[in-house]
């Protein structure tokens, strides 16, 4: 735009002079299809990715003191990834020159045309430094930008970006498979999986819904245990110890070029826009979509504060350590010798400060090995029970062993095979009558059965098997727990 009649600047530079338009004006109908110059603060960032052509594409969302809701998207295209903006910190100021206002589906956005548009990035902190830290090739510094930058910097000192509310927002306890939604969560950790793939560990204080499984009741199938975590190698104990002990931790994959990892420090609350969840090897797994965006939030944000309030209420209640969906009391499938001991989560147990300890947990038994009732006991010697159970709660998953006398208590002596099979099915939540009269146990092995394990309580003790490596050889075993006879 020519700045012939704009009273702010009488420099007489004619054609070179131009004006900045406040976002509130730029999004108005009169500007559609027009080139404008705007300044804004970056509140949301997308994922750099290859477009359908040869270009890289990247989206930022900006606000200014005239217009914050909704933030305005700016779409950038560039032949080289280095030519895209690389924002140093959330809130930084971007100056956009000769960009085009456009609208799609009723939503206004700004299009950056690599042939004639330009950008410059400035630190948001108040200062007299007007040197941009990154500029695009056609950028020309303009004196008139300084007062706008100064004003934006002053405004940003007191501006608090909010999460924005909309109908797509869910908490972890509400997620469904293959449904796109937004999530407000705390990023606990980020790990690089490969050069263009990252895994975010996110948490919001609630529990992901428990999953049902399909499985074969064969020892071969059970010998390869369900994984205890999605990440490989597992996170170091030092990192686990920084995580909350209550509430599920969802793993979210991010696939893109040059992820803006530096913007998200551990402990940062974010709004993830357009995340999709699926079940992967018996775990919930989130994926950011190519169009996903991240917005950094403060703990004072109203939605974040409400999430934290709910969590604090939860952990201060008598039932705070129990899974949200286990109702207030676990099913009556098992009983323990320590009815009045407080319950802890599996994350409490994994992060306990000492190697050895005794715990009572409410868990689901999602797999047993051996799985065939005939093989629960050793075929030789004293024919003692020796089994490995895979246990999970909303916070973690572990293997726990059941040996000898603890097995005798668990199964109430040495009952006949049919009784053991019934007890196993109770634990796994197999409701169909898999063992009809007359069907051999071999038939049972071939069929896929659905399991929906009930929440049960059990006592666990941690121990080590190698004195020279106590943490490395730490294991868990079940004790003081028995399956309650349901037939009476």
Tab-separated table of C-alpha atoms in Angstrom:
chain	number	residue	atom	x	y	z
A	1	UNK	CA	0.000	0.000	0.000
A	2	UNK	CA	1.244	3.551	-0.690
A	3	UNK	CA	1.436	5.692	2.374
A	4	UNK	CA	0.586	9.012	0.676
A	5	UNK	CA	-2.123	10.172	3.031
A	6	UNK	CA	-1.080	8.490	6.262
A	7	UNK	CA	-0.387	11.219	8.783
A	8	UNK	CA	2.086	9.227	10.906
A	9	UNK	CA	5.036	9.647	8.555
A	10	UNK	CA	5.755	12.707	6.459
A	11	UNK	CA	9.112	11.532	5.213
A	12	UNK	CA	8.124	12.144	1.624
A	13	UNK	CA	9.664	8.870	0.516
A	14	UNK	CA	6.723	8.396	-1.839
A	15	UNK	CA	6.443	4.903	-3.248
A	16	UNK	CA	8.744	3.245	-0.662
A	17	UNK	CA	6.588	4.276	2.248
A	18	UNK	CA	3.816	1.965	3.247
A	19	UNK	CA	1.514	1.423	6.172
A	20	UNK	CA	0.923	-1.450	8.548
A	21	UNK	CA	-2.640	-2.602	8.891
A	22	UNK	CA	-3.963	-3.862	12.254
A	23	UNK	CA	-5.102	-7.502	12.035
A	24	UNK	CA	-8.667	-6.482	12.897
A	25	UNK	CA	-8.771	-4.356	9.744
A	26	UNK	CA	-6.858	-6.852	7.557
A	27	UNK	CA	-9.352	-9.665	8.213
A	28	UNK	CA	-12.210	-7.432	7.033
A	29	UNK	CA	-13.955	-8.235	3.755
A	30	UNK	CA	-12.528	-5.215	1.959
A	31	UNK	CA	-9.020	-6.663	2.041
A	32	UNK	CA	-9.698	-10.109	0.548
A	33	UNK	CA	-7.268	-10.779	-2.295
A	34	UNK	CA	-5.286	-7.618	-1.439
A	35	UNK	CA	-1.632	-7.343	-0.484
A	36	UNK	CA	-1.130	-6.043	3.049
A	37	UNK	CA	1.614	-5.420	5.591
A	38	UNK	CA	0.991	-6.682	9.105
A	39	UNK	CA	2.837	-7.295	12.356
A	40	UNK	CA	1.822	-9.945	14.842
A	41	UNK	CA	2.911	-12.094	17.754
A	42	UNK	CA	3.331	-15.833	17.036
A	43	UNK	CA	1.053	-17.865	19.344
A	44	UNK	CA	0.784	-21.166	17.487
A	45	UNK	CA	3.046	-23.165	15.195
A	46	UNK	CA	2.492	-26.050	12.818
A	47	UNK	CA	4.720	-28.772	11.396
A	48	UNK	CA	7.143	-28.113	8.551
A	49	UNK	CA	6.402	-30.578	5.811
A	50	UNK	CA	6.751	-31.193	2.075
A	51	UNK	CA	3.753	-29.907	0.117
A	52	UNK	CA	2.257	-31.890	-2.744
A	53	UNK	CA	4.698	-30.128	-5.054
A	54	UNK	CA	8.388	-29.561	-4.357
A	55	UNK	CA	7.900	-26.819	-1.765
A	56	UNK	CA	8.071	-26.968	1.986
A	57	UNK	CA	5.013	-25.642	3.754
A	58	UNK	CA	4.643	-24.269	7.286
A	59	UNK	CA	1.883	-22.457	9.173
A	60	UNK	CA	2.138	-19.972	12.042
A	61	UNK	CA	-0.793	-18.293	13.793
A	62	UNK	CA	-0.512	-14.687	14.910
A	63	UNK	CA	-2.409	-12.149	17.052
A	64	UNK	CA	-1.972	-8.446	17.707
A	65	UNK	CA	-3.432	-5.895	20.126
A	66	UNK	CA	-6.476	-5.409	17.873
A	67	UNK	CA	-7.409	-9.049	17.238
A	68	UNK	CA	-6.779	-12.236	19.228
A	69	UNK	CA	-9.659	-14.613	18.705
A	70	UNK	CA	-9.310	-16.525	16.538
A	71	UNK	CA	-5.596	-16.198	15.846
A	72	UNK	CA	-4.891	-15.656	12.134
A	73	UNK	CA	-3.062	-18.397	10.209
A	74	UNK	CA	-0.131	-17.446	7.970
A	75	UNK	CA	0.796	-20.079	5.369
A	76	UNK	CA	4.414	-20.069	4.159
A	77	UNK	CA	5.855	-21.883	1.145
A	78	UNK	CA	9.559	-22.141	0.406
A	79	UNK	CA	11.854	-24.196	-1.819
A	80	UNK	CA	14.379	-24.699	0.981
A	81	UNK	CA	13.441	-25.472	4.556
A	82	UNK	CA	15.902	-22.806	5.815
A	83	UNK	CA	13.816	-20.146	4.053
A	84	UNK	CA	10.822	-20.811	6.319
A	85	UNK	CA	10.529	-18.808	9.566
A	86	UNK	CA	12.334	-20.346	12.563
A	87	UNK	CA	10.748	-18.734	15.613
A	88	UNK	CA	13.110	-18.604	18.613
A	89	UNK	CA	10.444	-18.379	21.289
A	90	UNK	CA	6.668	-18.343	21.511
A	91	UNK	CA	5.271	-14.808	21.363
A	92	UNK	CA	8.040	-13.433	19.129
A	93	UNK	CA	7.009	-10.738	16.649
A	94	UNK	CA	6.824	-11.342	12.901
A	95	UNK	CA	6.689	-8.526	10.364
A	96	UNK	CA	4.954	-9.585	7.134
A	97	UNK	CA	5.188	-7.447	4.003
A	98	UNK	CA	3.197	-7.809	0.778
A	99	UNK	CA	1.286	-10.841	1.992
A	100	UNK	CA	-2.155	-11.640	0.566
A	101	UNK	CA	-5.360	-11.849	2.585
A	102	UNK	CA	-7.444	-14.860	1.580
A	103	UNK	CA	-10.383	-16.827	2.894
A	104	UNK	CA	-11.367	-20.470	2.660
A	105	UNK	CA	-14.529	-22.022	4.076
A	106	UNK	CA	-15.325	-18.787	5.879
A	107	UNK	CA	-11.918	-18.678	7.592
A	108	UNK	CA	-9.571	-15.804	6.849
A	109	UNK	CA	-5.865	-16.529	6.507
A	110	UNK	CA	-2.717	-14.822	5.242
A	111	UNK	CA	-0.827	-16.234	2.300
A	112	UNK	CA	2.923	-15.670	2.011
A	113	UNK	CA	3.956	-15.671	-1.653
A	114	UNK	CA	7.647	-16.505	-2.032
A	115	UNK	CA	7.804	-14.407	-5.255
A	116	UNK	CA	6.988	-11.045	-3.621
A	117	UNK	CA	6.231	-11.420	0.132
A	118	UNK	CA	8.814	-10.984	2.877
A	119	UNK	CA	9.100	-11.532	6.631
A	120	UNK	CA	11.325	-10.590	9.555
A	121	UNK	CA	11.358	-12.039	13.079
A	122	UNK	CA	12.006	-9.953	16.209
A	123	UNK	CA	12.439	-10.830	19.861
A	124	UNK	CA	9.233	-10.084	21.811
A	125	UNK	CA	10.987	-8.833	24.955
A	126	UNK	CA	10.856	-5.054	25.456
A	127	UNK	CA	14.087	-3.430	24.215
A	128	UNK	CA	15.397	-0.774	21.863
A	129	UNK	CA	16.812	-3.438	19.599
A	130	UNK	CA	15.011	-3.433	16.256
A	131	UNK	CA	17.378	-5.815	14.498
A	132	UNK	CA	15.490	-8.882	13.288
A	133	UNK	CA	17.065	-12.273	14.093
A	134	UNK	CA	15.837	-13.802	10.811
A	135	UNK	CA	14.786	-12.147	7.552
A	136	UNK	CA	13.579	-13.488	4.222
A	137	UNK	CA	15.229	-12.588	0.933
A	138	UNK	CA	13.037	-9.626	-0.108
A	139	UNK	CA	12.906	-8.009	3.309
A	140	UNK	CA	13.519	-4.248	3.558
A	141	UNK	CA	13.711	-2.590	6.972
A	142	UNK	CA	11.165	0.195	7.457
A	143	UNK	CA	11.446	2.901	10.099
A	144	UNK	CA	7.711	2.964	10.551
A	145	UNK	CA	7.829	-0.643	11.821
A	146	UNK	CA	9.669	0.436	14.971
A	147	UNK	CA	6.751	2.131	16.682
A	148	UNK	CA	4.505	-0.856	15.885
A	149	UNK	CA	7.096	-3.259	17.289
A	150	UNK	CA	7.493	-1.093	20.410
A	151	UNK	CA	3.725	-1.009	20.911
A	152	UNK	CA	3.364	-4.771	20.410
A	153	UNK	CA	6.224	-5.459	22.830
A	154	UNK	CA	4.574	-3.311	25.490
A	155	UNK	CA	1.199	-4.965	24.919
A	156	UNK	CA	2.722	-8.458	25.062
A	157	UNK	CA	4.054	-7.784	28.581
A	158	UNK	CA	0.534	-8.122	29.948
A	159	UNK	CA	-1.097	-10.268	27.238
A	160	UNK	CA	-1.893	-13.840	28.216
A	161	UNK	CA	-2.611	-16.158	25.281
A	162	UNK	CA	-5.557	-18.391	26.124
A	163	UNK	CA	-6.355	-21.908	25.009
A	164	UNK	CA	-9.464	-20.902	23.113
A	165	UNK	CA	-12.397	-23.263	23.535
A	166	UNK	CA	-14.162	-25.243	20.889
A	167	UNK	CA	-16.170	-28.352	20.356
A	168	UNK	CA	-13.147	-30.496	19.461
A	169	UNK	CA	-11.550	-30.330	22.901
A	170	UNK	CA	-11.363	-33.633	24.813
A	171	UNK	CA	-9.492	-34.855	27.882
A	172	UNK	CA	-7.560	-38.143	27.850
A	173	UNK	CA	-10.394	-39.980	29.591
A	174	UNK	CA	-12.725	-39.158	26.656
A	175	UNK	CA	-10.596	-40.229	23.695
A	176	UNK	CA	-11.916	-42.590	21.041
A	177	UNK	CA	-10.104	-44.500	18.358
A	178	UNK	CA	-9.543	-42.715	15.021
A	179	UNK	CA	-11.395	-39.565	16.059
A	180	UNK	CA	-9.688	-36.218	15.487
A	181	UNK	CA	-9.679	-33.887	18.508
A	182	UNK	CA	-7.765	-31.180	20.381
A	183	UNK	CA	-5.952	-31.909	23.631
A	184	UNK	CA	-4.777	-29.515	26.345
A	185	UNK	CA	-1.970	-31.301	28.146
A	186	UNK	CA	1.392	-31.009	29.837
A	187	UNK	CA	4.425	-32.170	27.842
A	188	UNK	CA	6.461	-34.240	30.306
A	189	UNK	CA	9.218	-35.318	27.951
A	190	UNK	CA	10.181	-35.327	24.272
A	191	UNK	CA	12.429	-37.924	22.710
A	192	UNK	CA	13.804	-38.092	19.189
A	193	UNK	CA	12.869	-41.356	17.471
A	194	UNK	CA	14.628	-40.580	14.156
A	195	UNK	CA	15.721	-37.521	12.161
A	196	UNK	CA	12.115	-36.678	11.249
A	197	UNK	CA	10.138	-38.338	14.039
A	198	UNK	CA	9.671	-37.388	17.698
A	199	UNK	CA	7.674	-38.805	20.589
A	200	UNK	CA	5.928	-36.489	23.048
A	201	UNK	CA	4.948	-37.843	26.473
A	202	UNK	CA	1.816	-35.915	27.474
A	203	UNK	CA	-0.463	-35.906	30.525
A	204	UNK	CA	-3.622	-34.088	31.675
A	205	UNK	CA	-4.350	-35.727	35.050
A	206	UNK	CA	-7.045	-38.111	33.742
A	207	UNK	CA	-6.857	-41.785	32.671
A	208	UNK	CA	-7.073	-43.083	29.117
A	209	UNK	CA	-9.953	-45.585	28.690
A	210	UNK	CA	-8.946	-49.225	29.355
A	211	UNK	CA	-8.638	-51.325	26.198
A	212	UNK	CA	-9.990	-54.767	25.428
A	213	UNK	CA	-7.779	-57.263	23.639
A	214	UNK	CA	-8.050	-60.189	21.297
A	215	UNK	CA	-5.726	-63.035	22.207
A	216	UNK	CA	-5.123	-66.750	21.810
A	217	UNK	CA	-4.993	-68.759	25.020
A	218	UNK	CA	-1.907	-70.632	23.922
A	219	UNK	CA	1.447	-70.741	25.665
A	220	UNK	CA	3.145	-69.857	22.354
A	221	UNK	CA	1.086	-66.687	22.057
A	222	UNK	CA	1.670	-65.785	25.709
A	223	UNK	CA	5.395	-66.508	25.641
A	224	UNK	CA	6.034	-63.290	23.692
A	225	UNK	CA	4.778	-60.884	26.314
A	226	UNK	CA	2.825	-57.740	25.517
A	227	UNK	CA	5.286	-54.826	25.530
A	228	UNK	CA	5.553	-52.877	28.797
A	229	UNK	CA	5.935	-49.579	26.932
A	230	UNK	CA	5.843	-48.257	23.363
A	231	UNK	CA	9.223	-46.572	23.414
A	232	UNK	CA	12.335	-48.611	22.765
A	233	UNK	CA	14.639	-48.405	24.655
A	234	UNK	CA	12.469	-47.674	27.723
A	235	UNK	CA	12.837	-44.295	29.427
A	236	UNK	CA	15.493	-44.078	32.118
A	237	UNK	CA	14.251	-44.341	35.693
A	238	UNK	CA	15.561	-40.796	36.359
A	239	UNK	CA	13.118	-39.457	33.748
A	240	UNK	CA	10.220	-41.603	35.028
A	241	UNK	CA	10.817	-40.162	38.486
A	242	UNK	CA	9.982	-36.671	37.161
A	243	UNK	CA	6.549	-37.847	35.922
A	244	UNK	CA	3.272	-37.544	37.872
A	245	UNK	CA	2.325	-40.763	39.720
A	246	UNK	CA	-1.394	-40.552	38.888
A	247	UNK	CA	-3.020	-40.197	35.448
A	248	UNK	CA	-2.153	-41.750	32.094
A	249	UNK	CA	0.809	-40.654	30.006
A	250	UNK	CA	-0.033	-40.710	26.308
A	251	UNK	CA	2.717	-41.173	23.757
A	252	UNK	CA	2.204	-38.873	20.741
A	253	UNK	CA	4.181	-39.250	17.516
A	254	UNK	CA	5.215	-36.149	15.571
A	255	UNK	CA	6.446	-36.685	12.002
A	256	UNK	CA	7.795	-33.595	10.226
A	257	UNK	CA	10.930	-31.828	9.050
A	258	UNK	CA	12.804	-29.849	11.710
A	259	UNK	CA	10.306	-29.954	14.570
A	260	UNK	CA	10.317	-26.790	16.757
A	261	UNK	CA	11.474	-28.756	19.758
A	262	UNK	CA	13.178	-25.761	21.381
A	263	UNK	CA	9.774	-24.076	21.868
A	264	UNK	CA	8.525	-26.890	24.122
A	265	UNK	CA	10.430	-27.367	27.333
A	266	UNK	CA	9.462	-30.270	29.607
A	267	UNK	CA	6.633	-29.232	31.890
A	268	UNK	CA	5.116	-26.916	29.259
A	269	UNK	CA	1.326	-26.942	28.890
A	270	UNK	CA	0.211	-26.972	25.260
A	271	UNK	CA	-2.887	-27.206	23.155
A	272	UNK	CA	-2.375	-29.882	20.496
A	273	UNK	CA	-4.739	-29.134	17.607
A	274	UNK	CA	-5.868	-32.050	15.404
A	275	UNK	CA	-4.497	-35.104	17.135
A	276	UNK	CA	-5.765	-38.591	16.305
A	277	UNK	CA	-5.497	-41.658	18.543
A	278	UNK	CA	-5.207	-45.296	17.599
A	279	UNK	CA	-4.413	-48.517	19.410
A	280	UNK	CA	-0.910	-49.770	18.749
A	281	UNK	CA	0.295	-53.101	20.211
A	282	UNK	CA	-2.300	-52.837	23.008
A	283	UNK	CA	-1.450	-49.192	23.868
A	284	UNK	CA	-3.150	-45.907	23.111
A	285	UNK	CA	-0.948	-43.904	20.752
A	286	UNK	CA	-1.500	-40.344	19.530
A	287	UNK	CA	-0.421	-38.974	16.151
A	288	UNK	CA	-0.169	-35.343	15.154
A	289	UNK	CA	-1.662	-34.810	11.689
A	290	UNK	CA	0.188	-32.877	8.928
A	291	UNK	CA	-2.201	-29.973	9.645
A	292	UNK	CA	-1.748	-30.145	13.455
A	293	UNK	CA	-0.640	-27.083	15.385
A	294	UNK	CA	0.731	-26.463	18.867
A	295	UNK	CA	-0.141	-23.545	21.122
A	296	UNK	CA	1.914	-22.926	24.264
A	297	UNK	CA	-0.140	-22.122	27.362
A	298	UNK	CA	0.602	-20.879	30.851
A	299	UNK	CA	-0.568	-22.576	34.046
A	300	UNK	CA	-2.817	-19.551	34.625
A	301	UNK	CA	-4.850	-20.325	31.494
A	302	UNK	CA	-8.430	-21.059	32.557
A	303	UNK	CA	-8.587	-24.549	30.989
A	304	UNK	CA	-5.149	-25.500	32.334
A	305	UNK	CA	-6.070	-24.217	35.807
A	306	UNK	CA	-9.275	-26.257	35.708
A	307	UNK	CA	-7.331	-29.417	34.663
A	308	UNK	CA	-4.923	-28.870	37.575
A	309	UNK	CA	-7.786	-28.257	40.038
A	310	UNK	CA	-9.499	-31.505	39.012
A	311	UNK	CA	-6.214	-33.388	39.374
A	312	UNK	CA	-5.493	-31.929	42.822
A	313	UNK	CA	-9.005	-32.803	43.972
A	314	UNK	CA	-8.505	-36.299	42.646
A	315	UNK	CA	-5.214	-37.009	44.403
A	316	UNK	CA	-6.350	-35.509	47.696
A	317	UNK	CA	-9.402	-37.794	47.841
A	318	UNK	CA	-9.423	-41.146	49.604
A	319	UNK	CA	-9.757	-42.922	46.236
A	320	UNK	CA	-7.185	-40.759	44.456
A	321	UNK	CA	-4.836	-43.616	43.581
A	322	UNK	CA	-7.571	-45.784	42.022
A	323	UNK	CA	-8.201	-45.862	38.258
A	324	UNK	CA	-10.971	-43.393	37.359
A	325	UNK	CA	-13.054	-46.078	35.670
A	326	UNK	CA	-12.696	-48.775	38.339
A	327	UNK	CA	-15.659	-47.187	40.152
A	328	UNK	CA	-14.889	-46.662	43.820
A	329	UNK	CA	-14.169	-50.243	44.718
A	330	UNK	CA	-12.422	-52.796	42.537
A	331	UNK	CA	-14.294	-55.932	41.495
A	332	UNK	CA	-14.528	-58.808	43.924
A	333	UNK	CA	-12.445	-61.168	41.784
A	334	UNK	CA	-9.559	-61.027	44.257
A	335	UNK	CA	-9.032	-60.320	47.943
A	336	UNK	CA	-5.812	-59.524	49.803
A	337	UNK	CA	-4.450	-60.117	53.291
A	338	UNK	CA	-4.006	-56.361	53.637
A	339	UNK	CA	-7.511	-54.994	53.133
A	340	UNK	CA	-6.745	-51.711	54.913
A	341	UNK	CA	-3.416	-50.946	53.243
A	342	UNK	CA	-3.663	-47.846	51.011
A	343	UNK	CA	-3.520	-48.416	47.257
A	344	UNK	CA	-0.738	-46.991	45.103
A	345	UNK	CA	-0.320	-46.799	41.327
A	346	UNK	CA	2.150	-48.820	39.269
A	347	UNK	CA	3.976	-45.540	38.603
A	348	UNK	CA	4.335	-45.127	42.398
A	349	UNK	CA	5.875	-48.587	42.468
A	350	UNK	CA	8.225	-47.978	39.488
A	351	UNK	CA	9.490	-44.699	40.956
A	352	UNK	CA	9.670	-45.827	44.611
A	353	UNK	CA	12.871	-44.528	46.195
A	354	UNK	CA	14.123	-47.952	47.336
A	355	UNK	CA	14.695	-51.151	45.364
A	356	UNK	CA	12.648	-53.307	47.730
A	357	UNK	CA	9.165	-52.483	48.945
A	358	UNK	CA	5.623	-53.789	49.427
A	359	UNK	CA	2.645	-52.278	47.638
A	360	UNK	CA	-1.066	-52.765	47.075
A	361	UNK	CA	-2.334	-51.869	43.606
A	362	UNK	CA	-5.555	-51.984	41.607
A	363	UNK	CA	-4.674	-53.463	38.215
A	364	UNK	CA	-5.929	-55.472	35.272
A	365	UNK	CA	-4.286	-58.803	34.404
A	366	UNK	CA	-3.861	-58.521	30.637
A	367	UNK	CA	-1.832	-61.675	30.079
A	368	UNK	CA	-0.545	-64.797	31.846
A	369	UNK	CA	2.343	-67.094	30.985
A	370	UNK	CA	1.983	-70.031	30.866
A	371	UNK	CA	-1.558	-69.450	29.673
A	372	UNK	CA	-2.764	-73.060	29.733
A	373	UNK	CA	-4.059	-74.086	33.135
A	374	UNK	CA	-2.278	-77.479	32.813
A	375	UNK	CA	1.059	-75.650	32.791
A	376	UNK	CA	0.604	-73.249	35.719
A	377	UNK	CA	2.780	-75.587	37.808
A	378	UNK	CA	6.277	-76.798	37.067
A	379	UNK	CA	6.258	-80.289	35.515
A	380	UNK	CA	9.218	-81.404	37.664
A	381	UNK	CA	10.343	-81.496	41.280
A	382	UNK	CA	7.765	-80.216	43.782
A	383	UNK	CA	5.447	-79.162	40.909
A	384	UNK	CA	5.213	-75.645	42.288
A	385	UNK	CA	3.316	-72.761	40.711
A	386	UNK	CA	5.535	-70.556	38.521
A	387	UNK	CA	3.900	-67.916	36.359
A	388	UNK	CA	4.443	-64.458	34.906
A	389	UNK	CA	1.471	-62.061	34.892
A	390	UNK	CA	1.368	-58.824	32.901
A	391	UNK	CA	-0.393	-56.169	34.979
A	392	UNK	CA	-1.513	-52.705	33.952
A	393	UNK	CA	-3.174	-49.695	35.474
A	394	UNK	CA	-3.721	-46.260	33.879
A	395	UNK	CA	-0.159	-45.185	34.704
A	396	UNK	CA	2.068	-48.112	33.679
A	397	UNK	CA	2.481	-51.797	32.945
A	398	UNK	CA	4.716	-54.362	34.659
A	399	UNK	CA	5.487	-58.092	34.735
A	400	UNK	CA	4.868	-59.715	38.120
A	401	UNK	CA	5.804	-63.286	39.031
A	402	UNK	CA	3.709	-65.736	41.008
A	403	UNK	CA	5.705	-68.511	42.701
A	404	UNK	CA	5.341	-71.405	45.077
A	405	UNK	CA	3.379	-70.676	48.249
A	406	UNK	CA	2.110	-67.367	46.858
A	407	UNK	CA	0.571	-69.389	44.016
A	408	UNK	CA	-1.000	-71.832	46.485
A	409	UNK	CA	-2.673	-68.892	48.249
A	410	UNK	CA	-3.638	-67.248	44.928
A	411	UNK	CA	-5.397	-70.321	43.507
A	412	UNK	CA	-6.557	-71.701	46.886
A	413	UNK	CA	-4.430	-74.836	46.904
A	414	UNK	CA	-4.163	-77.185	43.923
A	415	UNK	CA	-7.661	-77.287	42.420
A	416	UNK	CA	-8.558	-79.387	39.327
A	417	UNK	CA	-7.601	-78.023	35.890
A	418	UNK	CA	-11.203	-76.966	35.056
A	419	UNK	CA	-11.303	-74.854	38.222
A	420	UNK	CA	-7.921	-73.269	37.388
A	421	UNK	CA	-9.210	-72.511	33.908
A	422	UNK	CA	-12.295	-70.793	35.361
A	423	UNK	CA	-10.117	-68.712	37.668
A	424	UNK	CA	-7.866	-67.718	34.777
A	425	UNK	CA	-10.918	-66.676	32.705
A	426	UNK	CA	-12.210	-64.618	35.629
A	427	UNK	CA	-8.905	-62.757	35.824
A	428	UNK	CA	-8.745	-62.121	32.083
A	429	UNK	CA	-12.422	-61.213	31.861
A	430	UNK	CA	-13.305	-63.878	29.300
A	431	UNK	CA	-17.075	-63.867	29.340
A	432	UNK	CA	-17.884	-66.262	26.502
A	433	UNK	CA	-18.081	-69.831	27.628
A	434	UNK	CA	-14.877	-70.778	25.881
A	435	UNK	CA	-14.674	-74.196	27.477
A	436	UNK	CA	-17.997	-75.793	26.617
A	437	UNK	CA	-18.401	-79.260	27.982
A	438	UNK	CA	-16.546	-81.712	25.857
A	439	UNK	CA	-14.352	-79.204	24.022
A	440	UNK	CA	-10.720	-80.130	24.460
A	441	UNK	CA	-8.213	-77.632	25.760
A	442	UNK	CA	-6.527	-77.805	22.348
A	443	UNK	CA	-9.594	-76.286	20.652
A	444	UNK	CA	-9.410	-73.465	23.144
A	445	UNK	CA	-5.859	-72.633	22.046
A	446	UNK	CA	-6.722	-72.107	18.401
A	447	UNK	CA	-9.539	-69.628	18.902
A	448	UNK	CA	-9.137	-65.904	19.231
A	449	UNK	CA	-10.844	-64.841	22.436
A	450	UNK	CA	-11.779	-61.340	23.567
A	451	UNK	CA	-10.532	-60.374	26.973
A	452	UNK	CA	-11.886	-57.498	29.052
A	453	UNK	CA	-10.023	-57.855	32.343
A	454	UNK	CA	-11.770	-56.578	35.492
A	455	UNK	CA	-9.966	-54.271	37.937
A	456	UNK	CA	-8.560	-56.410	40.729
A	457	UNK	CA	-6.501	-55.642	43.800
A	458	UNK	CA	-3.249	-57.410	44.507
A	459	UNK	CA	-0.251	-57.100	46.787
A	460	UNK	CA	3.150	-56.789	45.139
A	461	UNK	CA	6.666	-56.841	46.482
A	462	UNK	CA	9.748	-55.611	44.663
A	463	UNK	CA	13.025	-57.490	45.042
A	464	UNK	CA	16.396	-57.782	43.292
A	465	UNK	CA	18.229	-60.844	42.039
A	466	UNK	CA	21.724	-59.405	41.666
A	467	UNK	CA	23.425	-57.692	44.621
A	468	UNK	CA	25.911	-55.943	42.349
A	469	UNK	CA	23.099	-54.425	40.228
A	470	UNK	CA	20.086	-54.006	42.510
A	471	UNK	CA	18.144	-51.526	40.326
A	472	UNK	CA	18.979	-53.343	37.086
A	473	UNK	CA	17.783	-56.671	38.481
A	474	UNK	CA	14.652	-55.323	40.179
A	475	UNK	CA	11.567	-57.534	39.741
A	476	UNK	CA	8.055	-57.807	41.204
A	477	UNK	CA	6.133	-60.701	42.648
A	478	UNK	CA	2.561	-61.174	43.816
A	479	UNK	CA	1.952	-62.144	47.442
A	480	UNK	CA	-0.904	-62.130	49.976
A	481	UNK	CA	-3.558	-62.208	47.223
A	482	UNK	CA	-6.204	-64.804	46.376
A	483	UNK	CA	-8.868	-65.254	43.718
A	484	UNK	CA	-12.275	-65.237	45.390
A	485	UNK	CA	-14.470	-68.210	44.555
A	486	UNK	CA	-17.358	-66.787	42.508
A	487	UNK	CA	-19.470	-69.936	42.527
A	488	UNK	CA	-20.683	-69.646	46.095
